[in-house]
Amino acid sequence: MDPCPFVRILIRDLALKFPVASKPSFSGVHPSTSPCFCKIKLKNFPIQFATIPLVPQGSSGSSAPNPDANSHSLAACFNLDKTHIESFTGKPPVLKISVYTGCRGTSCGLNAAKLVGKVSVPLDLRSAESRPYVFHNGWVAMGGGTKGSSSSQLYLCVRAEPDPRFVFRFDGEPECSPQVFQVQGNVKQPVFTCKFGFRSSSDLKNSSISEPSTSRSWLPSLKTHKDHNAKERKGWSITIHDLSGSPVAVASMVTPFVASPGSDRVSRSNPGAWLILRPGEGTWKPWGRLEAWRERGGSDSIGYKFELQSDTATPATLACSAVSAKTGGKFTIDVTSSVSPVNSTHSSFDFGSGSRPGSRSGSGSGSDFGFALPAQLSYRGFVMSSTVEGLGGQRSKPEVEVGVQHVTCAEDAAAFVALAAAMDLSMDACRLFSQKLPKELRQ
């Protein structure tokens, strides 16, 4: 089945320049920090914020800014799926950027900031359906600001590029061992099955590529394993199978989720962890490690960190963030930092057949260059995302998006599906230990 169409809107290389006569005073702002920030809005999307560096006085008005080569120049990114694209048909969306001086945040808020000016950039998405397209790249005069700042200039690059993705949807909660479908619009087809179980970490050590043992003899006695009394959750595992029944990925809980001393929550100082494994050379090979914990404070969120594993390189962190414990959110791996125009084609293939249309080095857009990783660990641009339901009672059916350039075989896709399942299960693993687990997760 073909991938689903997506378009990414990338805003980067922001810089601000004030005429000498109208340069505002940045009172209360530390001179080593950027005194300006902007609010970036696109209809039907959450507002994004970014800081803006100042261009030194005397710079040529026509020259491009020269940001630090070591800094990430991406200011904001919007991901448009087919529904978004179709909703803008006939009326191109407008990207709106409002620039402020002063500080923002919970301590002083936007009320303490002073509007400098506004910029609007129309986005004709028809130009970006099949190839990268630059809507604006250069200086633009701002309007709508305070008196004396109307001649201020903003440098920005607004670019769109097609970013097709494979979309997978769990047909139920991961702990219920559901099927996983590949989805395109209203069409779906089964591609994987899941099997949830309990095992010890030693079950996978030096094991052959077969259905790992689900022996429960190592588990504590029923008396000590009652969830409302226990102070740890361990041994969870989920195996992803292709349509032939062969296991193609495993997510195994290798570090128990343990309540920190004197509390009923998993702390950041002692997180639980999963190992994501892929088949290789007749055994299971570590591919990634996911850590999760429950943050303290008013946010009440589930923190996570994902590291890419390799036998030949230092682990590389690809994601470190948090989602709301109550309402959930999205687990996302996106290593976009800058953009370079590289043309390519995208292919589709049957996940169930395990066919390999090509190597990673020759597939995908290659247009987003991420962190400076060794070649064997290189992931670029948007990698994957999966929906995460909160602990408020809603039943979870994770939906997983994976960038086409990161899928060259069924095992590639299965590893991301296993990671999505591990993140979903981590929400339950991070429940307060005073709360009862769903029955499927209780031994």
Steps between C-alpha positions, in 0.01 A plus 500: 500500500622848418600741778272785607572852369636753750648846451737668745513878537846599630582846635871564552791749499316768694687826564392851595642839415401841635592835343742686725253781561219270610689224680300436818661480840502149641467589865481203733648264244840346554729609214627144445150376414285577201272791594239406241267211435217429261164329500443284189141417407339280236125439499389179676844446658636583846700822525878455497761732651861569403775739604645734238865608491585861421714587200783741594452862400660593173418171325391530142125496465514263205737243647387185674576454871785274594378295796741299709594189306452289811148625575178343377339751264154342490252725682172313446348213306141417408401152376200496267321174422256442215208638702685825570608533138146447370355748751720772352392428141370816334619724781875484560594522870699795629795461733497782756805603701481757780830631638539623859769647723520414867438173679228240484393209716304439815698757699420798285294381204430677170363802684857591595614470138486782249380438144761599242319401184322232299572306181259290292605241241233340273555128443387355167526131589438389141859598427629258765298187428775325305820697559663734753389860461627824658225753576737767631871532561637842593436823686151641535382825661266458794180690561242527776747567779550784739590849381856523377541131423319485164829504311638200690584200282465127553703242313335162456483197275163328461518173316264210431591151398309176445556253784308176427457267794386146569214504749426206732212463743461260790159331503496503879708565806853352471451289817203329329725358222323677210554498126679795341367641174665714237265787423454724198192716515200271551692192386681277747671164480651280773882496504603391852367323808605567859544260788522641851650295781727490805861386497833552668779697333704178478244346267633713212870470578674305225163363387434393145245681287189319612205571723671593830399302806205633697580298809374668814682284754744783574225738606438570870224308672145615449493632857786742439403585141165661576523835325359710783772367733792449262760771456626389161367404158720273295521233236261650246575418139335528161605311188413619149438230238464530124210335318692175467524477877872575521610735780652815350539728805480486878454764770611361835496675837860463619499742794201471737279800562560546872345747745762737636559482878228671698271552200266313270646615169783410261756778528721651233808402699403132473293453182363178364637390164415293195734346247377489139652204318523401136602168343858482378750222438277235649434680828336812644701821463437815706373785282375754751444571868198686637500643852188641668414658835238720664590863537441682825330836533184652361544367147444134600649368181673182385858574399684286248837464330577283197855398408612324184720202583787349302775244556753732339409850617404698807122513562343809342203679656234565236213614723460640851170661596176440691127444446213583732415213735132598490437585135791332321648645183754389242827317532718648225845447356593789272865590448448777247756777538548644153386445146686426179327436167546139394257337261398135531219257437299305753385141453239279660524134586319216670599487868370148528738373232811641671617634165783751488459774239840652565760599755451789739785694342315517170146560616298783650514870449838556657403862527515540877837461665485413866755456774858413408471123550713220359364370171359184657299712745392772261135599517391815320205733514171362625554144621179389671214594729234307686188609685500445876176490699497643850405316817157658516317185391509522120597168338815534296540395138836653404536643150856499374648713221841409359693702241537306175876557492536299822319187380675265259354169623235353729746481789557877482129570536458236771771662717309831500173319575667325796634834622152653480361208701771543764420871535129424534566235767734740681202722576351218707838404645529857629163499672517593865555183699196588708293439186398166358626379163266376225435129542700409187813638667451324831652154544 
